[in-house]
Amino acid sequence: MSAPEQVDAVVVGGRIAGPAVAITLARAGRRVVVLERRTLPSDTLSTHVLVPYAVAEAARLGALERLLTLDPPRCDMVQARCGDADVLEPWSAVDGIGYALCIPRPEQDLAFAQTAVAAGAELRESCDVTEVLWEDGRAAGVRYVHDGTEHVLRAKLVVGADGRRSTVAAEVGAWRPYRGSRNGHLAALRYMDDPLASTRWGRTMSQWRWGRTIGYTFPTPGGRMVVMLMPPVEDITRFRRDPDGAWDACVAEDPLGIAERIAGATNVTKVRSTADLVSFFRASSGPGWALAGDAGHFKDPVIGSGQRDALRFGRRLGEVAAPLLDEDPAQLDDALRAWERERDVECLASYHWGSRESSRAGSPSSPLIREVLRTFAGNPDRLADNFNRTRPPEQVIGPRALTLGLLNALHRERGGRGEVLRQALAELPIEAGIRLDRWFSAWRAPVHRASERPDFDWPAAPQRRASATRAGGDADVDVVGDEAVAGAQPLREAQPVP
């Protein structure tokens, strides 16, 4: 075991959220170390999308120049299509930036990590964090393993930016979300050469709705694109058994939409899929610790907001913590709690939006949805603001759009008015629940609203991997399922979340 080190902050996780925290802390003159389990660049399942709001965050962090050297298409248009309802709009600009970017995560993550290093943070790769250390009831650092050697980093602040299955969350007693919603979709994606890269499609991000599926096409650098399909989660068996066949069958259901968009694509990669998409809020701050990015809060990828929020609230976490690391610890804890409340208030509406889309996985292209979408064609009230998060979803798709959509659906679907009315009535408790949440729900309240499906499964917290020294053995121990082998010490009770 190496000698312990003392730093101001340790950030566990080197993708997007972690560098956003580290950049801000380092710029404030703090010594910060980022521990990344993998070696960058490495891939991860993601939409990769940076909406204009997220691009503006990248600019604030100083990473935009690195991202643009990758020559990504500057997508200044966003499209949503459902049957014959087709809306094509420009993005609303944020800080003068009116374009979105889609860059594969290996290159994108590396650009943010390099920006953190340039700001003065230290990045350590292939580091496996095994334990959060405690002193006087506060998180006081971490124990990690690199190249077979155990290390200790003492720190005034421990930040977990290590994803949904966060080791830090488990160590601080925040493993199980206090609020969540089971996802009704799976996500399957693949990369391919874009046959329309030289046309306006090469700078347009598109959402497609058909049958029981939502799909996306996002242009990426080098004349490529990423295509994501989100059919009902029950189809995961088909996608695992026959990925190509399931993909082709799903695309073929929309012959004049997404199938036509990607027809002729070449250099196609294998299908990657997951059904593990539970949306959630975790308690994300406590004495000496905080959870950033997906470690603390995750939304259905159908809304493409994860990276925007990881950057924004990673930056905000660094801003609120940096000036308080040498002050009374109680001041830091109060600031971390205020930061968490700020995040939750801003993200709650989009969380409901994603949960709502997921809960209607059986009918994402219903006549009611199609007619609500049609109300935005030629309307200065932009649907794109919903994806960009420049306005809350309930303001973008507000009473006007819902009422006009209902009336148009009743007019066009004369033989199916009963079904349209049933769908509209099902939306009423969702609308009411979203507003009740915004107006009355207490912070960290484990409530359930009509948009949510709280019967989600959640795995048991990971068992700590003890080193040979602490386990008293001659070799490192490992964990298989819930049982440790080679004489590992049992996981001690996690510190309670205050």
Coordinates of C-alpha atoms in Angstrom, one line a residue:
M1 CA 0.0 0.0 0.0
S2 CA 1.3 3.4 -1.0
A3 CA 1.5 6.4 1.4
P4 CA -1.7 8.4 1.8
E5 CA -2.1 11.6 -0.2
Q6 CA -4.0 14.7 0.8
V7 CA -6.0 16.6 -1.9
D8 CA -8.9 19.1 -1.8
A9 CA -11.3 17.0 -3.7
V10 CA -11.4 13.5 -5.3
V11 CA -13.8 12.9 -8.2
V12 CA -14.7 9.3 -8.9
G13 CA -15.5 9.0 -12.6
G14 CA -13.9 10.6 -15.6
R15 CA -16.8 10.9 -18.1
I16 CA -18.7 14.2 -18.6
A17 CA -20.0 14.9 -15.1
G18 CA -16.7 14.2 -13.4
P19 CA -14.6 16.5 -15.6
A20 CA -17.2 19.2 -15.3
V21 CA -16.8 19.2 -11.5
A22 CA -13.0 18.9 -11.8
I23 CA -12.6 21.7 -14.3
T24 CA -14.5 24.1 -12.1
L25 CA -12.7 23.1 -8.9
A26 CA -9.3 23.3 -10.6
R27 CA -9.9 26.7 -12.0
A28 CA -10.7 27.9 -8.5
G29 CA -7.2 26.8 -7.5
R30 CA -8.2 23.5 -5.8
R31 CA -6.1 20.4 -6.0
V32 CA -8.5 17.8 -7.5
V33 CA -7.8 14.2 -8.6
V34 CA -10.1 12.4 -11.0
L35 CA -10.2 8.6 -10.7
E36 CA -11.5 6.7 -13.8
R37 CA -12.0 3.0 -13.7
R38 CA -11.3 2.5 -17.4
T39 CA -8.6 3.9 -19.8
L40 CA -9.9 6.7 -21.9
P41 CA -11.0 6.8 -24.7
S42 CA -13.5 4.0 -24.2
D43 CA -17.1 3.5 -25.4
T44 CA -20.4 3.5 -23.5
L45 CA -24.0 3.2 -24.5
S46 CA -25.3 6.7 -24.9
T47 CA -27.3 9.0 -27.2
H48 CA -24.1 11.2 -27.4
V49 CA -26.3 14.3 -27.9
L50 CA -25.3 17.7 -26.8
V51 CA -28.3 20.0 -27.4
P52 CA -27.4 23.7 -27.7
Y53 CA -27.8 24.2 -24.0
A54 CA -25.2 21.5 -23.4
V55 CA -22.9 22.9 -26.1
A56 CA -23.1 26.2 -24.3
E57 CA -22.1 24.4 -21.1
A58 CA -19.2 22.9 -22.9
A59 CA -18.2 26.4 -23.9
R60 CA -18.4 27.6 -20.3
L61 CA -16.1 24.7 -19.3
G62 CA -13.6 25.5 -22.0
A63 CA -14.2 22.2 -23.8
L64 CA -16.0 23.4 -26.9
E65 CA -12.8 24.1 -28.9
R66 CA -11.6 20.6 -28.4
L67 CA -15.0 19.2 -29.4
L68 CA -15.1 21.2 -32.6
T69 CA -11.6 20.0 -33.7
L70 CA -13.3 16.6 -34.1
D71 CA -15.3 18.3 -37.0
P72 CA -18.8 17.2 -35.9
P73 CA -21.8 18.4 -37.9
R74 CA -23.3 21.5 -36.4
C75 CA -26.9 20.4 -36.4
D76 CA -29.0 23.6 -36.5
M77 CA -32.3 21.9 -37.1
V78 CA -34.4 19.4 -35.1
Q79 CA -37.2 17.3 -36.6
A80 CA -40.0 15.4 -35.0
R81 CA -42.2 13.1 -37.2
C82 CA -45.2 10.9 -36.4
G83 CA -47.0 9.6 -39.4
D84 CA -47.9 12.5 -41.6
A85 CA -47.3 15.0 -38.9
D86 CA -43.8 16.4 -39.5
V87 CA -42.3 19.4 -37.6
L88 CA -38.9 20.8 -38.6
E89 CA -37.5 23.7 -36.6
P90 CA -34.3 25.6 -35.8
W91 CA -33.0 25.4 -32.2
S92 CA -33.4 28.3 -29.9
A93 CA -29.9 29.8 -29.2
V94 CA -28.3 29.6 -25.8
D95 CA -25.5 32.0 -25.2
G96 CA -25.4 32.6 -28.9
I97 CA -25.1 28.9 -29.7
G98 CA -27.9 27.6 -31.9
Y99 CA -26.6 24.2 -32.9
A100 CA -26.4 20.8 -31.4
L101 CA -23.6 18.3 -31.6
C102 CA -23.5 14.5 -31.6
I103 CA -20.0 13.0 -31.0
P104 CA -19.4 9.4 -30.0
R105 CA -18.6 9.1 -26.4
P106 CA -15.0 7.9 -26.7
E107 CA -13.9 11.1 -28.3
Q108 CA -16.3 13.3 -26.4
D109 CA -15.4 12.0 -23.0
L110 CA -11.7 12.3 -23.8
A111 CA -12.1 15.9 -24.8
F112 CA -13.7 16.8 -21.5
A113 CA -11.1 14.8 -19.6
Q114 CA -8.3 16.6 -21.4
T115 CA -9.9 20.0 -20.6
A116 CA -9.9 19.0 -16.9
V117 CA -6.2 18.2 -17.1
A118 CA -5.5 21.5 -18.9
A119 CA -7.4 23.3 -16.1
G120 CA -5.1 21.8 -13.5
A121 CA -6.9 18.6 -12.4
E122 CA -5.0 15.3 -12.3
L123 CA -6.5 12.3 -14.1
R124 CA -5.7 8.8 -13.0
E125 CA -7.0 6.0 -15.2
S126 CA -7.5 2.3 -14.5
C127 CA -8.2 3.1 -10.9
D128 CA -10.8 1.0 -9.1
V129 CA -12.3 2.7 -6.1
T130 CA -13.1 0.1 -3.4
E131 CA -14.1 2.2 -0.4
V132 CA -15.1 5.7 0.8
L133 CA -13.1 6.6 4.0
W134 CA -14.8 8.3 7.0
E135 CA -13.7 10.6 9.7
D136 CA -15.9 12.0 12.4
G137 CA -19.0 11.0 10.5
R138 CA -17.8 12.7 7.2
A139 CA -16.6 11.3 3.9
A140 CA -12.8 12.0 4.1
G141 CA -11.4 10.3 1.0
V142 CA -11.3 7.0 -0.9
R143 CA -9.3 3.9 -1.1
Y144 CA -8.5 2.6 -4.6
V145 CA -6.5 0.1 -6.5
H146 CA -4.2 0.8 -9.4
D147 CA -2.0 -1.8 -11.1
G148 CA -2.4 -4.1 -8.1
T149 CA -1.3 -1.5 -5.6
E150 CA -3.7 0.0 -3.0
H151 CA -3.8 3.8 -2.6
V152 CA -5.5 6.2 -0.2
L153 CA -6.6 9.7 -1.2
R154 CA -7.7 11.9 1.7
A155 CA -10.0 14.7 0.6
K156 CA -12.3 17.4 1.9
L157 CA -14.9 16.5 -0.7
V158 CA -15.7 13.1 -2.3
V159 CA -17.7 13.3 -5.5
G160 CA -19.2 10.2 -7.1
A161 CA -19.6 10.7 -10.8
D162 CA -19.4 7.0 -11.5
G163 CA -22.7 6.3 -13.2
R164 CA -25.9 4.6 -12.3
R165 CA -24.2 1.7 -10.5
S166 CA -22.2 4.1 -8.5
T167 CA -19.7 2.7 -6.0
V168 CA -19.7 6.0 -4.1
A169 CA -23.5 5.9 -3.8
A170 CA -23.3 2.4 -2.3
E171 CA -20.5 3.5 0.1
V172 CA -22.4 6.5 1.4
G173 CA -25.7 4.7 1.9
A174 CA -27.5 6.2 -1.1
W175 CA -27.5 3.1 -3.3
R176 CA -31.3 2.6 -3.6
P177 CA -33.1 5.6 -5.2
Y178 CA -35.8 7.1 -3.1
R179 CA -37.8 7.7 -6.2
G180 CA -37.9 6.0 -9.6
S181 CA -39.9 4.8 -12.6
R182 CA -39.6 1.6 -14.5
N183 CA -38.9 2.1 -18.2
G184 CA -41.3 0.8 -20.8
H185 CA -38.7 1.0 -23.6
L186 CA -35.4 -0.7 -24.5
A187 CA -32.7 1.2 -26.3
A188 CA -30.8 -0.3 -29.3
L189 CA -28.3 1.6 -31.3
R190 CA -25.7 1.2 -34.0
Y191 CA -23.4 3.4 -36.1
M192 CA -23.4 3.7 -39.9
D193 CA -22.3 5.8 -42.7
D194 CA -24.9 8.5 -43.4
P195 CA -26.1 8.2 -47.0
L196 CA -27.6 11.8 -46.8
A197 CA -24.7 13.4 -45.0
S198 CA -24.2 16.0 -47.7
T199 CA -27.8 17.2 -47.6
R200 CA -29.7 19.1 -45.0
W201 CA -30.3 15.8 -43.2
G202 CA -26.6 15.8 -42.4
R203 CA -27.3 18.7 -40.0
T204 CA -30.7 17.7 -38.7
M205 CA -31.4 15.7 -35.5
S206 CA -34.6 13.7 -35.9
Q207 CA -37.1 11.9 -33.8
W208 CA -39.4 9.3 -35.5
R209 CA -42.5 7.8 -34.0
W210 CA -44.3 4.8 -35.5
G211 CA -46.3 1.9 -34.1
R212 CA -45.0 1.2 -30.6
T213 CA -41.5 2.6 -31.3
I214 CA -39.6 5.9 -31.0
G215 CA -36.4 6.2 -33.1
Y216 CA -33.6 8.8 -33.5
T217 CA -31.1 9.7 -36.2
F218 CA -28.1 11.8 -35.1
P219 CA -25.3 12.9 -37.5
T220 CA -21.8 12.4 -36.2
P221 CA -18.3 13.3 -37.5
G222 CA -16.9 11.8 -40.6
G223 CA -20.2 11.4 -42.5
R224 CA -21.4 8.9 -39.9
M225 CA -24.5 8.8 -37.8
V226 CA -25.8 7.0 -34.8
V227 CA -29.3 5.5 -35.0
M228 CA -31.2 4.6 -31.9
L229 CA -34.5 2.6 -31.7
M230 CA -36.6 2.5 -28.6
P231 CA -39.3 -0.2 -29.0
P232 CA -41.2 -1.7 -26.1
V233 CA -39.0 -3.3 -23.5
E234 CA -40.7 -6.7 -24.1
D235 CA -38.8 -6.9 -27.4
I236 CA -35.4 -7.2 -25.6
T237 CA -35.5 -11.0 -26.0
R238 CA -35.8 -10.6 -29.8
F239 CA -32.9 -8.1 -29.9
R240 CA -30.7 -10.4 -27.8
R241 CA -31.6 -13.5 -29.8
D242 CA -31.4 -12.0 -33.3
P243 CA -30.1 -8.4 -33.2
D244 CA -30.0 -7.8 -36.9
G245 CA -33.3 -9.4 -37.6
A246 CA -35.1 -7.6 -34.8
W247 CA -33.5 -4.3 -36.0
D248 CA -34.6 -4.8 -39.6
A249 CA -38.1 -5.8 -38.6
C250 CA -38.5 -2.7 -36.4
V251 CA -37.2 -0.3 -39.0
A252 CA -39.4 -1.8 -41.7
E253 CA -42.5 -0.9 -39.7
D254 CA -41.9 2.8 -40.7
P255 CA -41.2 2.5 -44.5
L256 CA -41.7 6.2 -45.3
G257 CA -40.0 7.5 -42.2
I258 CA -36.8 6.2 -40.5
A259 CA -36.5 3.3 -43.0
E260 CA -36.3 5.8 -45.9
R261 CA -33.9 8.1 -43.9
I262 CA -31.3 5.3 -43.4
A263 CA -31.8 3.4 -46.7
G264 CA -28.5 2.7 -48.4
A265 CA -26.4 3.2 -45.2
T266 CA -23.1 1.3 -45.3
N267 CA -20.4 0.3 -42.9
V268 CA -23.0 -0.6 -40.2
T269 CA -21.8 -1.7 -36.8
K270 CA -23.3 -4.4 -34.6
V271 CA -26.5 -3.6 -32.6
R272 CA -26.0 -2.7 -28.9
S273 CA -29.0 -2.8 -26.7
T274 CA -30.1 -2.5 -23.1
A275 CA -33.3 -2.7 -21.1
D276 CA -31.7 -1.3 -17.9
L277 CA -33.2 2.2 -18.1
V278 CA -34.9 2.9 -14.8
S279 CA -35.2 6.6 -14.2
F280 CA -34.5 7.7 -10.6
F281 CA -33.5 10.3 -8.0
R282 CA -31.0 9.4 -5.4
A283 CA -30.1 11.4 -2.3
S284 CA -27.1 13.1 -3.8
S285 CA -25.4 15.1 -1.0
G286 CA -24.2 14.5 2.6
P287 CA -21.4 15.3 5.0
G288 CA -18.4 15.7 2.7
W289 CA -19.8 13.9 -0.4
A290 CA -22.0 14.5 -3.4
L291 CA -23.2 12.5 -6.4
A292 CA -23.0 14.1 -9.9
G293 CA -24.4 13.1 -13.2
D294 CA -26.1 9.7 -13.6
A295 CA -24.8 8.7 -10.2
G296 CA -27.4 10.9 -8.6
H297 CA -30.1 11.3 -11.1
F298 CA -31.0 9.5 -14.4
K299 CA -33.8 10.2 -16.9
D300 CA -35.2 8.2 -19.7
P301 CA -32.8 8.7 -22.7
V302 CA -35.9 9.3 -24.9
I303 CA -35.6 13.0 -24.0
G304 CA -31.8 13.3 -24.6
S305 CA -31.1 15.5 -21.6
G306 CA -28.6 13.5 -19.6
Q307 CA -25.5 15.1 -20.9
R308 CA -26.9 18.6 -20.6
D309 CA -27.7 18.1 -17.0
A310 CA -24.4 16.2 -16.2
L311 CA -22.4 19.2 -17.5
R312 CA -24.6 21.9 -16.0
F313 CA -24.9 20.5 -12.5
G314 CA -21.3 19.2 -12.5
R315 CA -20.2 22.8 -13.2
R316 CA -22.6 24.1 -10.5
L317 CA -21.3 21.6 -8.0
G318 CA -17.8 22.8 -8.5
E319 CA -18.9 26.4 -8.2
V320 CA -20.7 26.0 -4.9
A321 CA -18.0 23.7 -3.3
A322 CA -14.8 25.4 -4.3
P323 CA -14.9 28.5 -2.0
L324 CA -16.1 26.4 1.0
L325 CA -13.5 23.6 1.2
D326 CA -11.4 25.5 3.8
E327 CA -14.4 26.7 5.8
D328 CA -16.6 25.2 8.5
P329 CA -17.7 21.8 7.1
A330 CA -21.3 22.6 8.0
Q331 CA -21.2 25.4 5.4
L332 CA -20.0 23.0 2.7
D333 CA -22.8 20.5 3.6
D334 CA -25.4 23.2 3.5
A335 CA -24.2 24.3 0.1
L336 CA -24.2 20.7 -1.3
R337 CA -27.8 20.3 -0.1
A338 CA -28.8 23.6 -1.8
W339 CA -27.0 22.4 -5.0
E340 CA -29.0 19.1 -4.9
R341 CA -32.3 21.0 -4.4
E342 CA -31.4 23.2 -7.4
R343 CA -30.8 20.2 -9.6
D344 CA -34.0 18.4 -8.5
V345 CA -36.2 21.4 -9.0
E346 CA -34.8 22.0 -12.5
C347 CA -34.8 18.3 -13.5
L348 CA -38.2 17.3 -12.1
A349 CA -40.3 18.3 -15.1
S350 CA -38.0 16.6 -17.6
Y351 CA -38.0 13.5 -15.4
H352 CA -41.8 13.4 -15.6
W353 CA -41.6 14.0 -19.4
G354 CA -39.3 11.0 -19.8
S355 CA -41.4 8.8 -17.5
R356 CA -44.5 9.8 -19.4
E357 CA -43.0 8.8 -22.7
S358 CA -41.9 5.5 -21.2
S359 CA -45.3 4.8 -19.6
R360 CA -47.0 5.1 -23.0
A361 CA -44.6 2.7 -24.7
G362 CA -47.5 0.8 -26.2
S363 CA -48.8 3.8 -28.1
P364 CA -46.1 6.5 -28.8
S365 CA -47.6 7.3 -32.2
S366 CA -51.3 7.5 -31.1
P367 CA -53.7 9.8 -33.0
L368 CA -53.7 12.2 -30.0
I369 CA -49.9 12.5 -29.9
R370 CA -49.8 12.9 -33.7
E371 CA -52.2 15.8 -33.6
V372 CA -50.5 17.5 -30.6
L373 CA -47.3 17.3 -32.6
R374 CA -49.0 18.8 -35.7
T375 CA -50.0 21.9 -33.7
F376 CA -46.3 22.9 -33.7
A377 CA -46.0 23.0 -37.5
G378 CA -45.5 26.7 -38.4
N379 CA -46.0 27.7 -34.8
P380 CA -43.5 30.1 -33.3
D381 CA -43.9 28.3 -29.9
R382 CA -41.1 25.9 -30.6
L383 CA -41.3 22.2 -29.9
A384 CA -37.4 22.2 -30.0
D385 CA -37.4 24.1 -26.7
N386 CA -38.6 20.9 -25.1
F387 CA -35.5 19.0 -26.1
N388 CA -33.2 22.0 -25.5
R389 CA -34.7 22.5 -22.0
T390 CA -34.9 26.2 -22.4
R391 CA -38.5 26.0 -21.1
P392 CA -40.2 23.3 -18.9
P393 CA -42.1 20.6 -20.9
E394 CA -45.4 21.6 -19.4
Q395 CA -45.0 25.1 -20.8
V396 CA -43.9 23.9 -24.3
I397 CA -46.7 21.3 -24.6
G398 CA -49.2 23.3 -22.6
P399 CA -53.0 23.6 -22.5
R400 CA -53.1 25.2 -26.0
A401 CA -51.3 22.4 -27.8
L402 CA -53.1 19.7 -25.8
T403 CA -56.6 21.2 -26.5
L404 CA -56.0 21.8 -30.2
G405 CA -54.5 18.3 -30.5
L406 CA -57.5 16.7 -28.9
L407 CA -60.0 18.7 -31.1
N408 CA -58.0 17.8 -34.2
A409 CA -57.8 14.1 -33.2
L410 CA -61.5 14.0 -32.6
H411 CA -62.1 15.6 -36.0
R412 CA -59.7 13.3 -38.0
E413 CA -60.5 10.1 -36.1
R414 CA -64.2 10.1 -36.4
G415 CA -64.4 6.3 -36.2
G416 CA -62.1 6.2 -33.2
R417 CA -63.2 9.1 -31.1
G418 CA -63.8 6.8 -28.1
E419 CA -60.2 5.7 -28.0
V420 CA -59.0 9.3 -28.5
L421 CA -61.1 10.4 -25.5
R422 CA -59.8 7.5 -23.4
Q423 CA -56.2 8.6 -24.2
A424 CA -57.0 12.2 -23.3
L425 CA -58.6 11.2 -20.0
A426 CA -55.5 9.1 -19.2
E427 CA -53.3 12.2 -19.7
L428 CA -55.3 14.3 -17.2
P429 CA -53.9 12.7 -14.0
I430 CA -50.4 12.9 -15.5
E431 CA -50.8 16.6 -16.1
A432 CA -52.2 17.1 -12.6
G433 CA -49.5 15.1 -11.0
I434 CA -46.7 17.0 -12.7
R435 CA -48.1 20.3 -11.4
L436 CA -48.7 19.0 -7.9
D437 CA -45.1 17.8 -7.8
R438 CA -43.8 21.2 -8.8
W439 CA -46.0 23.1 -6.4
F440 CA -46.3 21.0 -3.3
S441 CA -43.9 18.0 -3.1
A442 CA -41.3 18.2 -0.4
W443 CA -37.7 17.7 -1.3
R444 CA -36.6 14.1 -1.4
A445 CA -40.2 13.0 -1.0
P446 CA -40.7 9.4 -2.1
V447 CA -44.0 10.2 -3.8
H448 CA -45.4 8.6 -6.9
R449 CA -47.3 10.5 -9.6
A450 CA -49.3 9.2 -12.5
S451 CA -46.5 9.5 -15.0
E452 CA -44.3 7.1 -13.0
R453 CA -44.2 3.3 -12.7
P454 CA -42.6 2.8 -9.3
D455 CA -42.5 -1.0 -9.5
F456 CA -39.0 -1.0 -10.7
D457 CA -36.3 -3.6 -9.9
W458 CA -33.1 -2.5 -8.3
P459 CA -30.1 -4.7 -7.7
A460 CA -28.6 -5.2 -4.3
A461 CA -25.7 -2.9 -3.4
P462 CA -22.3 -4.2 -4.5
Q463 CA -20.3 -6.0 -1.9
R464 CA -17.0 -4.3 -1.1
R465 CA -14.0 -5.8 -2.6
A466 CA -11.4 -6.1 0.2
S467 CA -7.7 -6.1 -0.5
A468 CA -5.5 -9.0 0.7
T469 CA -4.1 -6.9 3.4
R470 CA -7.5 -6.0 4.9
A471 CA -8.9 -9.5 4.3
G472 CA -5.9 -11.2 5.9
G473 CA -5.2 -13.5 2.9
D474 CA -2.4 -13.9 0.5
A475 CA -4.2 -12.8 -2.6
D476 CA -6.8 -10.3 -3.7
V477 CA -10.4 -11.3 -3.1
D478 CA -13.2 -11.2 -5.6
V479 CA -16.9 -11.3 -5.4
V480 CA -19.2 -13.7 -7.3
G481 CA -22.8 -12.7 -7.0
D482 CA -23.5 -11.9 -3.4
E483 CA -20.9 -14.1 -1.9
A484 CA -17.2 -13.2 -1.4
V485 CA -14.5 -15.8 -2.0
A486 CA -11.0 -16.1 -0.6
G487 CA -12.0 -14.9 2.9
A488 CA -13.1 -11.3 2.1
Q489 CA -14.4 -9.2 5.0
P490 CA -18.2 -8.6 5.0
L491 CA -19.4 -5.2 3.8
R492 CA -19.8 -3.0 6.8
E493 CA -23.0 -1.0 7.2
A494 CA -23.0 2.1 5.0
Q495 CA -23.1 5.5 6.6
P496 CA -26.7 6.8 6.8
V497 CA -27.8 9.6 4.5
P498 CA -28.7 12.6 6.7

